[in-house]
Structures are given as C-alpha cells and as structure tokens.
PDB file of C-alpha atoms in Angstrom:
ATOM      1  CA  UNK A   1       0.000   0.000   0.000  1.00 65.00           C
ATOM      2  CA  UNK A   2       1.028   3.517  -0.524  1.00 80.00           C
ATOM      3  CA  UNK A   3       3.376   4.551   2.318  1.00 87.00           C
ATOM      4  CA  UNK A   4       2.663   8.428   4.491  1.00 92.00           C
ATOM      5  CA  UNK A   5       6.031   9.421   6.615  1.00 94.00           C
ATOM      6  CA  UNK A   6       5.182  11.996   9.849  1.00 95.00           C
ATOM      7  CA  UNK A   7       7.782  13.694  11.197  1.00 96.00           C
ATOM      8  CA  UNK A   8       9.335  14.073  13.732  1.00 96.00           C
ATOM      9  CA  UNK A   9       7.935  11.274  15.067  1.00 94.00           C
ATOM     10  CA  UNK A  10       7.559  12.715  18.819  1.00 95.00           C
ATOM     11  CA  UNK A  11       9.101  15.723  19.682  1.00 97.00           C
ATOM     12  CA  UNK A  12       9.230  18.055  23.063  1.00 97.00           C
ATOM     13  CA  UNK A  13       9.084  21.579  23.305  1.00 96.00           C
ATOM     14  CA  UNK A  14       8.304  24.359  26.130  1.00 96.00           C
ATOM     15  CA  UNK A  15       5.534  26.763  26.726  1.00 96.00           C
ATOM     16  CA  UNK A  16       5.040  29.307  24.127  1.00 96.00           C
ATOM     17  CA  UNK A  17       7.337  27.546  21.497  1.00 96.00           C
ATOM     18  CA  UNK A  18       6.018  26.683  17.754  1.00 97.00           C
ATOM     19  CA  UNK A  19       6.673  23.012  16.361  1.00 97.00           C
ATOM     20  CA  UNK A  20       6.036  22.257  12.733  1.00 97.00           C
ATOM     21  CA  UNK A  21       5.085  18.607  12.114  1.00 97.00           C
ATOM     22  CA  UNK A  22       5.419  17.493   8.484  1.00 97.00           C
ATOM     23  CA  UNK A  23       3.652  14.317   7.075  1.00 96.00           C
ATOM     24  CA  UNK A  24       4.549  13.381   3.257  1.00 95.00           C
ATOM     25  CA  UNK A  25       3.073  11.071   1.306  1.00 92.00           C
ATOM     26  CA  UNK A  26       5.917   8.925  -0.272  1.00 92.00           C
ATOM     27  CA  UNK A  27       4.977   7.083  -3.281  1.00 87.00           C
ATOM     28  CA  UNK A  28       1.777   8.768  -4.608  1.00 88.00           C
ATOM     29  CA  UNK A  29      -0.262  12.541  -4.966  1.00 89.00           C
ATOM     30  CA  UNK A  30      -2.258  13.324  -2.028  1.00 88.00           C
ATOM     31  CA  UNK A  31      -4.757  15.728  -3.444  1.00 85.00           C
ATOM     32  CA  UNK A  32      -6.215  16.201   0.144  1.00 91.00           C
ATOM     33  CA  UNK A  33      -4.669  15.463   3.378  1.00 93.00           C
ATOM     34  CA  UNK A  34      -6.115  15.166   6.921  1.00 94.00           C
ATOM     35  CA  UNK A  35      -4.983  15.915  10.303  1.00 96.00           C
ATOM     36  CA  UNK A  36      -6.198  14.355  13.469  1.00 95.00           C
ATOM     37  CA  UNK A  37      -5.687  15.058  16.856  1.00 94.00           C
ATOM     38  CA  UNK A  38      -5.704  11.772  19.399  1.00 89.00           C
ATOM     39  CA  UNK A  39      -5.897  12.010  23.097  1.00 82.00           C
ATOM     40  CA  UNK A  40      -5.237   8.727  25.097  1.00 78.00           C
ATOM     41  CA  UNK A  41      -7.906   6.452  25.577  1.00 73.00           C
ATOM     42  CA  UNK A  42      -9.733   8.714  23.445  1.00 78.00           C
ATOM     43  CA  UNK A  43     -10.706   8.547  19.344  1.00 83.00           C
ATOM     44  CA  UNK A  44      -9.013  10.645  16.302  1.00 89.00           C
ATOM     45  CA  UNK A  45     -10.872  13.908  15.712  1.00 91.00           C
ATOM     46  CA  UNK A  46     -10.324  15.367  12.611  1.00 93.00           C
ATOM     47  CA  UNK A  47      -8.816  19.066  13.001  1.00 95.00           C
ATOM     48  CA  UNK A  48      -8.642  20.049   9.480  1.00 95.00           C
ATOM     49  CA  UNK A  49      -9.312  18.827   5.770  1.00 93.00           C
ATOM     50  CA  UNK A  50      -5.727  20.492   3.724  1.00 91.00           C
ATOM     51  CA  UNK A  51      -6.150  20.616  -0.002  1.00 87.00           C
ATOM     52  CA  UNK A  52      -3.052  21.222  -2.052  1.00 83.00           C
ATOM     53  CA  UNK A  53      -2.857  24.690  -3.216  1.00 82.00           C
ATOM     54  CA  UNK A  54      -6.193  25.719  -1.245  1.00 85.00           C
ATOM     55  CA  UNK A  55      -6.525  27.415   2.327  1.00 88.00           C
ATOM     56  CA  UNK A  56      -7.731  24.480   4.699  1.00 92.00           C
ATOM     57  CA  UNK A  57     -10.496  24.091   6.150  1.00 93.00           C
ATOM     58  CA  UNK A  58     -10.842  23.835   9.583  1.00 95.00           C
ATOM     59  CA  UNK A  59     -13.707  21.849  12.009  1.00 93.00           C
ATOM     60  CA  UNK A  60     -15.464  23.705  14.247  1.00 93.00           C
ATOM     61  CA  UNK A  61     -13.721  24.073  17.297  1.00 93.00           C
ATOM     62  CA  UNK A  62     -10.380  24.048  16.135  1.00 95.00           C
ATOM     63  CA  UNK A  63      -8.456  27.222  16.242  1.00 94.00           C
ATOM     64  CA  UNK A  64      -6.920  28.107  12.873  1.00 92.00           C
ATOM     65  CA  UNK A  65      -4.589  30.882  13.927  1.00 94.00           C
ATOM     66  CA  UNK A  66      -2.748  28.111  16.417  1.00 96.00           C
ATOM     67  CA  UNK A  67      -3.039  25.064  13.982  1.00 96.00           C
ATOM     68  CA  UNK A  68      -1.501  26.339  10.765  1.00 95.00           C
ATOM     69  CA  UNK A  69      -1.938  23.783   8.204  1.00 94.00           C
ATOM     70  CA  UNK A  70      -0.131  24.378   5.008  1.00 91.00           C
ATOM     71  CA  UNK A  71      -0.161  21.402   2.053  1.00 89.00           C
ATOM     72  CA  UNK A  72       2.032  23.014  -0.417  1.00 83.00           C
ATOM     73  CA  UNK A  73       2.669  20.413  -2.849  1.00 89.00           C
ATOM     74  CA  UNK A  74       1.157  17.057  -3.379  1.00 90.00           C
ATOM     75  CA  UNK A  75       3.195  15.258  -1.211  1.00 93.00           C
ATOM     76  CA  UNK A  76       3.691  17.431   1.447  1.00 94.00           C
ATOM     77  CA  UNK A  77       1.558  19.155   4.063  1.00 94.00           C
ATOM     78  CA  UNK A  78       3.020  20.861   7.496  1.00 95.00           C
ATOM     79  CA  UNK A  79       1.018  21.707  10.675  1.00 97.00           C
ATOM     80  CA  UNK A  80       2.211  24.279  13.068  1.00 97.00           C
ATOM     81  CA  UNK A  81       1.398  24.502  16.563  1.00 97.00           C
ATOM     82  CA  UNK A  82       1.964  27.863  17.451  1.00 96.00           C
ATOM     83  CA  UNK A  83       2.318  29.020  20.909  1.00 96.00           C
ATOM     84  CA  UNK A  84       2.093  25.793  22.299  1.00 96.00           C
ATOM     85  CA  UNK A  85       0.732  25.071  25.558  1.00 95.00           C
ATOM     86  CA  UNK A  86       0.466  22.294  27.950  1.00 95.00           C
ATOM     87  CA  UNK A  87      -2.936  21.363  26.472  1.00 94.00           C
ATOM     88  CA  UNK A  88      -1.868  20.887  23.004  1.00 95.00           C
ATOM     89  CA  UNK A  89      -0.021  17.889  23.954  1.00 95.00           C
ATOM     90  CA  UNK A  90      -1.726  15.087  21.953  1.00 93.00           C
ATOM     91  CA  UNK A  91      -0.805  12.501  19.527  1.00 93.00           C
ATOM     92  CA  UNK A  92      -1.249  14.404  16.034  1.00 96.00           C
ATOM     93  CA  UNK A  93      -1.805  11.923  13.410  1.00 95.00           C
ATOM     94  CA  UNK A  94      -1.945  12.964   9.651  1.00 95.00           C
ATOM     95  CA  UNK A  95      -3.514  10.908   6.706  1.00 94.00           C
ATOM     96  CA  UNK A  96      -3.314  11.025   3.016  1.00 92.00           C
ATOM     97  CA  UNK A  97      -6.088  10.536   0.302  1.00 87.00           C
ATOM     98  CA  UNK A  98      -5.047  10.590  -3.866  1.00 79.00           C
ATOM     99  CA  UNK A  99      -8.627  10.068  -4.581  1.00 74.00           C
ATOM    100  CA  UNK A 100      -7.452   6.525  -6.394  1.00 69.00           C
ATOM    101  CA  UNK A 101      -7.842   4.147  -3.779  1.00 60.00           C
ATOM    102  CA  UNK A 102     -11.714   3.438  -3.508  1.00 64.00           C
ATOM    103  CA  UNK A 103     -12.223   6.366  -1.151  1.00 67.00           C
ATOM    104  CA  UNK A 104      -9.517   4.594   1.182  1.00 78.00           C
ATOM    105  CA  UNK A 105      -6.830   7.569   3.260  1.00 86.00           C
ATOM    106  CA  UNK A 106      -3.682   5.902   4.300  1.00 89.00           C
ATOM    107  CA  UNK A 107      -2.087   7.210   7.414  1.00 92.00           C
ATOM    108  CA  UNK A 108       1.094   8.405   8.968  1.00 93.00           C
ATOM    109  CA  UNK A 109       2.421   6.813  11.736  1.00 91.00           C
ATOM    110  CA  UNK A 110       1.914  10.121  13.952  1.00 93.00           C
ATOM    111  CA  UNK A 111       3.999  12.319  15.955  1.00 95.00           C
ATOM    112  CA  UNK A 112       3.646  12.351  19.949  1.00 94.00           C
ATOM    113  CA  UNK A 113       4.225  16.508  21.162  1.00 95.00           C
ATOM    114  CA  UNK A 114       5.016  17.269  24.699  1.00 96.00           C
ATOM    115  CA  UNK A 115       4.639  20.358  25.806  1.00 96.00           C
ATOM    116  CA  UNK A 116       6.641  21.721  28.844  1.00 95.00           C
TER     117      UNK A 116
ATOM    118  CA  UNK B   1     -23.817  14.674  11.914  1.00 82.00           C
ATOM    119  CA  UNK B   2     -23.025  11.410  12.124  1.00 86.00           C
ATOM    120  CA  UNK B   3     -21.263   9.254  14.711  1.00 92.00           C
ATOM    121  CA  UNK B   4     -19.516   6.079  15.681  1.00 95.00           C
ATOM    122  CA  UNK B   5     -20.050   3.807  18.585  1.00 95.00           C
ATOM    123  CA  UNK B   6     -17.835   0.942  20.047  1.00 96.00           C
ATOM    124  CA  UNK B   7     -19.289  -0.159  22.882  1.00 91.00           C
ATOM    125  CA  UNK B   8     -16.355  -2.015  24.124  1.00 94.00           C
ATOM    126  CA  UNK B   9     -12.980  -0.450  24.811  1.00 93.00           C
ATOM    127  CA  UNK B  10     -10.706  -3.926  25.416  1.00 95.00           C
ATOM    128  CA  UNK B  11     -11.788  -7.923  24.268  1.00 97.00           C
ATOM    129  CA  UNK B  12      -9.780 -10.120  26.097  1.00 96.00           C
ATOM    130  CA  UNK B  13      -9.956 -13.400  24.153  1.00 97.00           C
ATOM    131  CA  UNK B  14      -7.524 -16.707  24.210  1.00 97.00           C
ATOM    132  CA  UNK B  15      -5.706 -17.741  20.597  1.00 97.00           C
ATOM    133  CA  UNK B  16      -7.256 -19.421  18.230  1.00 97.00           C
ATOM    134  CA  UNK B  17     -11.038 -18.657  19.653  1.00 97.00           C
ATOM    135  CA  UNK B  18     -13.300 -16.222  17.486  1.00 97.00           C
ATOM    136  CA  UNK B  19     -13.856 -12.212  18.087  1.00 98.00           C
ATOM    137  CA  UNK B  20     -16.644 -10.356  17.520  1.00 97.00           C
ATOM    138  CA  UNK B  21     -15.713  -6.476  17.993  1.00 98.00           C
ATOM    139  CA  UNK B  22     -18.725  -4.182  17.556  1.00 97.00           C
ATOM    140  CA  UNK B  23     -19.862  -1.458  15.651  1.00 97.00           C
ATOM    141  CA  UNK B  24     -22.794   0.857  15.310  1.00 97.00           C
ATOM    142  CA  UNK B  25     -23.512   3.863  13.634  1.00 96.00           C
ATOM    143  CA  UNK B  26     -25.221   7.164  13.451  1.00 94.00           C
ATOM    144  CA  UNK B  27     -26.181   9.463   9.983  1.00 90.00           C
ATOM    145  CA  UNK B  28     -28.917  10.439   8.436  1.00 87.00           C
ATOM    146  CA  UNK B  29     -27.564   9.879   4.855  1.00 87.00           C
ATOM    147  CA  UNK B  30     -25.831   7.194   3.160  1.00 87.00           C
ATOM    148  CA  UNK B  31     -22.125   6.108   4.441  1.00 89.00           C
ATOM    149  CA  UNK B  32     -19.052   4.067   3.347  1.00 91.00           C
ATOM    150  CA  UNK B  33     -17.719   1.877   6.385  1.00 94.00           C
ATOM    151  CA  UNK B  34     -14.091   0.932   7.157  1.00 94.00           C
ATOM    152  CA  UNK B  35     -12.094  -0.910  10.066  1.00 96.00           C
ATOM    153  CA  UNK B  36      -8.807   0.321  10.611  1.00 95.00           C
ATOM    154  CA  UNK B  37      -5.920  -1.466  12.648  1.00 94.00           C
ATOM    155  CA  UNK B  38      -3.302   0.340  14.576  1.00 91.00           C
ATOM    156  CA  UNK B  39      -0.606  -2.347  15.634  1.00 88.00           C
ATOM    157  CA  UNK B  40       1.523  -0.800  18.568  1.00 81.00           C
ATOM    158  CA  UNK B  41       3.522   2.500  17.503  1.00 72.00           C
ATOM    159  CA  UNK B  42       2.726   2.079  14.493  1.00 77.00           C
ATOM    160  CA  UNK B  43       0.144   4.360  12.158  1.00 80.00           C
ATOM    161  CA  UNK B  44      -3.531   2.943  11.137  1.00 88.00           C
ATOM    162  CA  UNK B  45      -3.855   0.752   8.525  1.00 90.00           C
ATOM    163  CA  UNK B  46      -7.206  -0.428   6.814  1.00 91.00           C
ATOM    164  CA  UNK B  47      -8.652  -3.608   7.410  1.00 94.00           C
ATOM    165  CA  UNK B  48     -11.549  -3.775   5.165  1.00 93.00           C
ATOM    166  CA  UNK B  49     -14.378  -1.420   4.064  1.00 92.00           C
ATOM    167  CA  UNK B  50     -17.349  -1.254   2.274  1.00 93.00           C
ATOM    168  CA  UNK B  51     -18.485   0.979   0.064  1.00 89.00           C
ATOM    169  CA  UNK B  52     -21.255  -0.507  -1.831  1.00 87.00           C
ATOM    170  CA  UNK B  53     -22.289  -3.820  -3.132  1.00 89.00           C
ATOM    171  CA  UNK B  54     -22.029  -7.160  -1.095  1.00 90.00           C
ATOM    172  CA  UNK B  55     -22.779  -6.117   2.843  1.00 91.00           C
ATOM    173  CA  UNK B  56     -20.276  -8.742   4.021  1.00 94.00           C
ATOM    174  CA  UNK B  57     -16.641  -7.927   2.833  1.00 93.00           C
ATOM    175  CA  UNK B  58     -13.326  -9.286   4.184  1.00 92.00           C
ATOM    176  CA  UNK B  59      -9.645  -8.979   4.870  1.00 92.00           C
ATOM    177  CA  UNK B  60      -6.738 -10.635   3.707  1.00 84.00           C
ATOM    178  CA  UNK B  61      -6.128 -11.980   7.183  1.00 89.00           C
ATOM    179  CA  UNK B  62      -9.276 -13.966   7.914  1.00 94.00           C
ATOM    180  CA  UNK B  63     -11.281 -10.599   9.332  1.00 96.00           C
ATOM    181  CA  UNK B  64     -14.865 -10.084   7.999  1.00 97.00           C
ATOM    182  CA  UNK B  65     -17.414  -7.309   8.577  1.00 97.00           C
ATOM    183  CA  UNK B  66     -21.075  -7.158   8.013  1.00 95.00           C
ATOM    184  CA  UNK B  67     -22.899  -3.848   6.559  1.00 95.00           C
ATOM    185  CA  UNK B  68     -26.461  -4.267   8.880  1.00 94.00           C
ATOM    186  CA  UNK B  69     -28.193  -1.539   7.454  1.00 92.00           C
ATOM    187  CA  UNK B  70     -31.359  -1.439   9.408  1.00 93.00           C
ATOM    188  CA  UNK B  71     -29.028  -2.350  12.719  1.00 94.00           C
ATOM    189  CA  UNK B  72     -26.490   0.298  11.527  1.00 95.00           C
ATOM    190  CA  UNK B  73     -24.015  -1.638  12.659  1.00 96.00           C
ATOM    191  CA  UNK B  74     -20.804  -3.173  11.142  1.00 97.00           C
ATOM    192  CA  UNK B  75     -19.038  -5.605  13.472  1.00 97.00           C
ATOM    193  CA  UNK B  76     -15.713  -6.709  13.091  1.00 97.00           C
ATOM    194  CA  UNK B  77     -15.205 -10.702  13.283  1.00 97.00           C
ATOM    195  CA  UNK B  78     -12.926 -13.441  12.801  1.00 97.00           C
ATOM    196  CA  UNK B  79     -13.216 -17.242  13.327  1.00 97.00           C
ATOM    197  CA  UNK B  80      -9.910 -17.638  14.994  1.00 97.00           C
ATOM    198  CA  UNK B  81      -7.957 -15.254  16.474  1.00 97.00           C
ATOM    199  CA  UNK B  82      -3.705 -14.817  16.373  1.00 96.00           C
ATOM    200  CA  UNK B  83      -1.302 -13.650  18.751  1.00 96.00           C
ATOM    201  CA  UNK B  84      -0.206 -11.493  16.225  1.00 94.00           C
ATOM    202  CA  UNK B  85      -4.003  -9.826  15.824  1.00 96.00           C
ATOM    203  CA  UNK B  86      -3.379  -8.216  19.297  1.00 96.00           C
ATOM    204  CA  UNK B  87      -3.654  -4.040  18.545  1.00 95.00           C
ATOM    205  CA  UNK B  88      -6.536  -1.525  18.326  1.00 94.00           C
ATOM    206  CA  UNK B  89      -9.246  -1.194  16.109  1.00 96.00           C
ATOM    207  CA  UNK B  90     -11.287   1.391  15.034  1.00 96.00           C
ATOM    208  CA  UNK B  91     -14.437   1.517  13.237  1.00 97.00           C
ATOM    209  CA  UNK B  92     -14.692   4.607  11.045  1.00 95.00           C
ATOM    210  CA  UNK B  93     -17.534   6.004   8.591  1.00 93.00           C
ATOM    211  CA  UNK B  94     -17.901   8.599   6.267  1.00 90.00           C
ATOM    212  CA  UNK B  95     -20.809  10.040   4.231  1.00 84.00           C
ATOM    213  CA  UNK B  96     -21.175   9.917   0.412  1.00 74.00           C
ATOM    214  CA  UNK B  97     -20.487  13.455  -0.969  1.00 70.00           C
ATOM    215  CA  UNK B  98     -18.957  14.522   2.424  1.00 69.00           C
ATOM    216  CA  UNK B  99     -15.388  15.271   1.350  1.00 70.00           C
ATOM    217  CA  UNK B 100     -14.110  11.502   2.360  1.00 78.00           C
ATOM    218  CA  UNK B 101     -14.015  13.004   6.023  1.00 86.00           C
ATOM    219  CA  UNK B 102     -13.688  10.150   8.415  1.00 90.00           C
ATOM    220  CA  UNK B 103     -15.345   9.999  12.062  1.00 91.00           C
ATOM    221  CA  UNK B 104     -14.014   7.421  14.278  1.00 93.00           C
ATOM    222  CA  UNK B 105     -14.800   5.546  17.107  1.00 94.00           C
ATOM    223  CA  UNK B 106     -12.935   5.383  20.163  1.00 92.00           C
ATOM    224  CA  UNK B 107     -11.555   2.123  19.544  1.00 94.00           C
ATOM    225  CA  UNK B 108     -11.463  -1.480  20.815  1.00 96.00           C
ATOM    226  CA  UNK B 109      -8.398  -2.960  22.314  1.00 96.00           C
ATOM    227  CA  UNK B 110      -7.952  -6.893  21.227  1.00 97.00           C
ATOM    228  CA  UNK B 111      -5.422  -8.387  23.440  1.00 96.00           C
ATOM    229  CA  UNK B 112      -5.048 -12.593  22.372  1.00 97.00           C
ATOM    230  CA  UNK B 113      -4.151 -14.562  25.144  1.00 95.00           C
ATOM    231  CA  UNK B 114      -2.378 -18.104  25.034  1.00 92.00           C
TER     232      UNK B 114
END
C-alpha cells in the first residue's frame, strides 16, 4: 500500500514555542490530506481537511490561527502549533487521500508533542 | 452529523477462539464503512471497508465485517484469532459526498491470550 512518513515522530518543546510537524506522502499525490488530533484512551478527531494549493479548512472548534496547516505540494503538508501550551499535547496523526484508492486515506504513523 | 459507537474499549480473548468487535452507527444519509488497525507505535492501517455492493466484505487476514443496514451496525469478526491480531481497532464512517471526512470511534483494544 502507498506509504505516508510523519515527522518528527515525537518531539518536546516548552511553553510558548512553535513546532512544525510534516507528514509526506511517499509514493503517490495526495490531493487532500487530513490531520487528526488523538488524546489517550480517546478517538481521532479530525482538526482540518488540507487541499493542495487551497486554504484548509478547519472543524469547528479548532483554532486556525494556532493550527496552521499548510499542504504546499502534493506530497507534502506541514502543521504548526503555534504558541504551544500544555494542552496541546496530543498525539497528532496525519492521513493522506489521492482520490485513487476506492475512497480509502492511508495514514502516517503520527507524531507524539510534549509540551513543557 | 453522524457518529460512531464501540461499545467495548478492550476484548480479552484466548488464541485461536473467534472475536466479535462491535460497531454501530449514526447518519442520516448514506455512508461508506471501514475498520482500521493500529498495531503498537505504528500508524492505522485499513482492514476492510465497504463501500457498496455485497454487505459482508473481508480482509486478507481472515477478518470479515457485516454492513447491517437497518441495525447500523458493522461488526468486526474473525473465526480464529492470532497472537499477532493483538492491537486496536477502530471503526470509522464517512458520508457519500462529504469530502471523504472520516469519524471514528474510540476504539477497541484486542489483546489474544495463550
């Protein structure tokens, strides 16, 4: 199956700090990436929908100005936490769809952020 | 909106006896279906899903689901269960013409025994 890389794969940062997590889809075009947000125990909520060339688009809730998503190519899309805070640690999990694969998104292995 | 229910969080079961994990869901239009597997530290993978056609579809490692459309339900199941099967699953739906957004359940844990 087609193969989506996340990195880093868990990183730690203090208060107030940005991190940029990239995911890349490695052997196809991702027209249209996801991200997800995981806490323990709990399921993957779906932060934003990131279209290649396109502004994302975020779900309600989610705050765009401290989740900066930004897919620009096809095999590459970045999300910055800005500002990070305690409560932004999560698992952040991305997941890539080429539209070829019977409607099927194939996901990165995630990245694990800590903040301090 | 739509949602996703798994009723049980961890299925204890002993190798080579059969697993039933459950699934039900909520929408008010028309949905694709999909199990995903997420083997320890490792990223989800599909299992199986079903988009249209035959209700019961299956996996290339003995899993099978069941599309129940007036139970809204698609359980996971397989006949005899591994030590290697041991990892989270989650049941995951989407809506036709909704952008291939996925909503998830919160997951079951299978742990296989000896």
């Amino acid at each position: 199956g087609a193969v989506v890389s996340q990195h880093p794969s868990r990183v730690i940062c203090k208060s107030g700090t940005s991190v940029k997590i990239e995911c890349r889809s490695l052997d196809f075009q991702a027209t249209t990436m996801f991200w997800y947000r995981q806490f323990p125990k709990q399921s993957l909520m779906l932060m934003a929908t990131s279209n290649e060339g396109s502004k994302a688009t975020y779900e309600q809730g989610v705050e765009k100005d401290k989740f900066l998503i930004n897919h620009a190519s096809l095999t590459l899309s970045t999300l910055t936490v800005t500002s990070a805070h305690p409560e932004d640690s999560s698992f952040y999990i991305c997941s890539a769809y080429s539209g070829l694969a019977g409607n099927e998104q194939f996901f990165g292995p995630g990245t694990r952020l800590t903040v301090l | 909106a739509q949602s996703v229910t798994q009723l049980d969080s961890q299925v204890p079961v002993f190798e080579e006896a059969p697993v039933e994990l459950r699934c039900n869901y909520s929408s008010s239009v028309s949905v694709y279906l999909f199990w995903y597997v997420q083997y320890p530290n490792q990223g989800l993978q599909l299992l199986l899903k079903y988009l249209s056609g035959s209700t019961l579809v299956e996996s290339i490692n003995g899993f099978e689901a069941e599309f129940n459309k007036s139970q809204t339900s698609f359980h996971l199941r397989k006949p005899s269960v591994h030590i290697s099967d041991t990892a989270e699953y989650f049941c995951a739906v989407s809506v036709t013409g909704g952008g291939n957004k996925l909503t998830f359940g919160t997951g079951t844990q299978l742990k296989v025994e000896l």
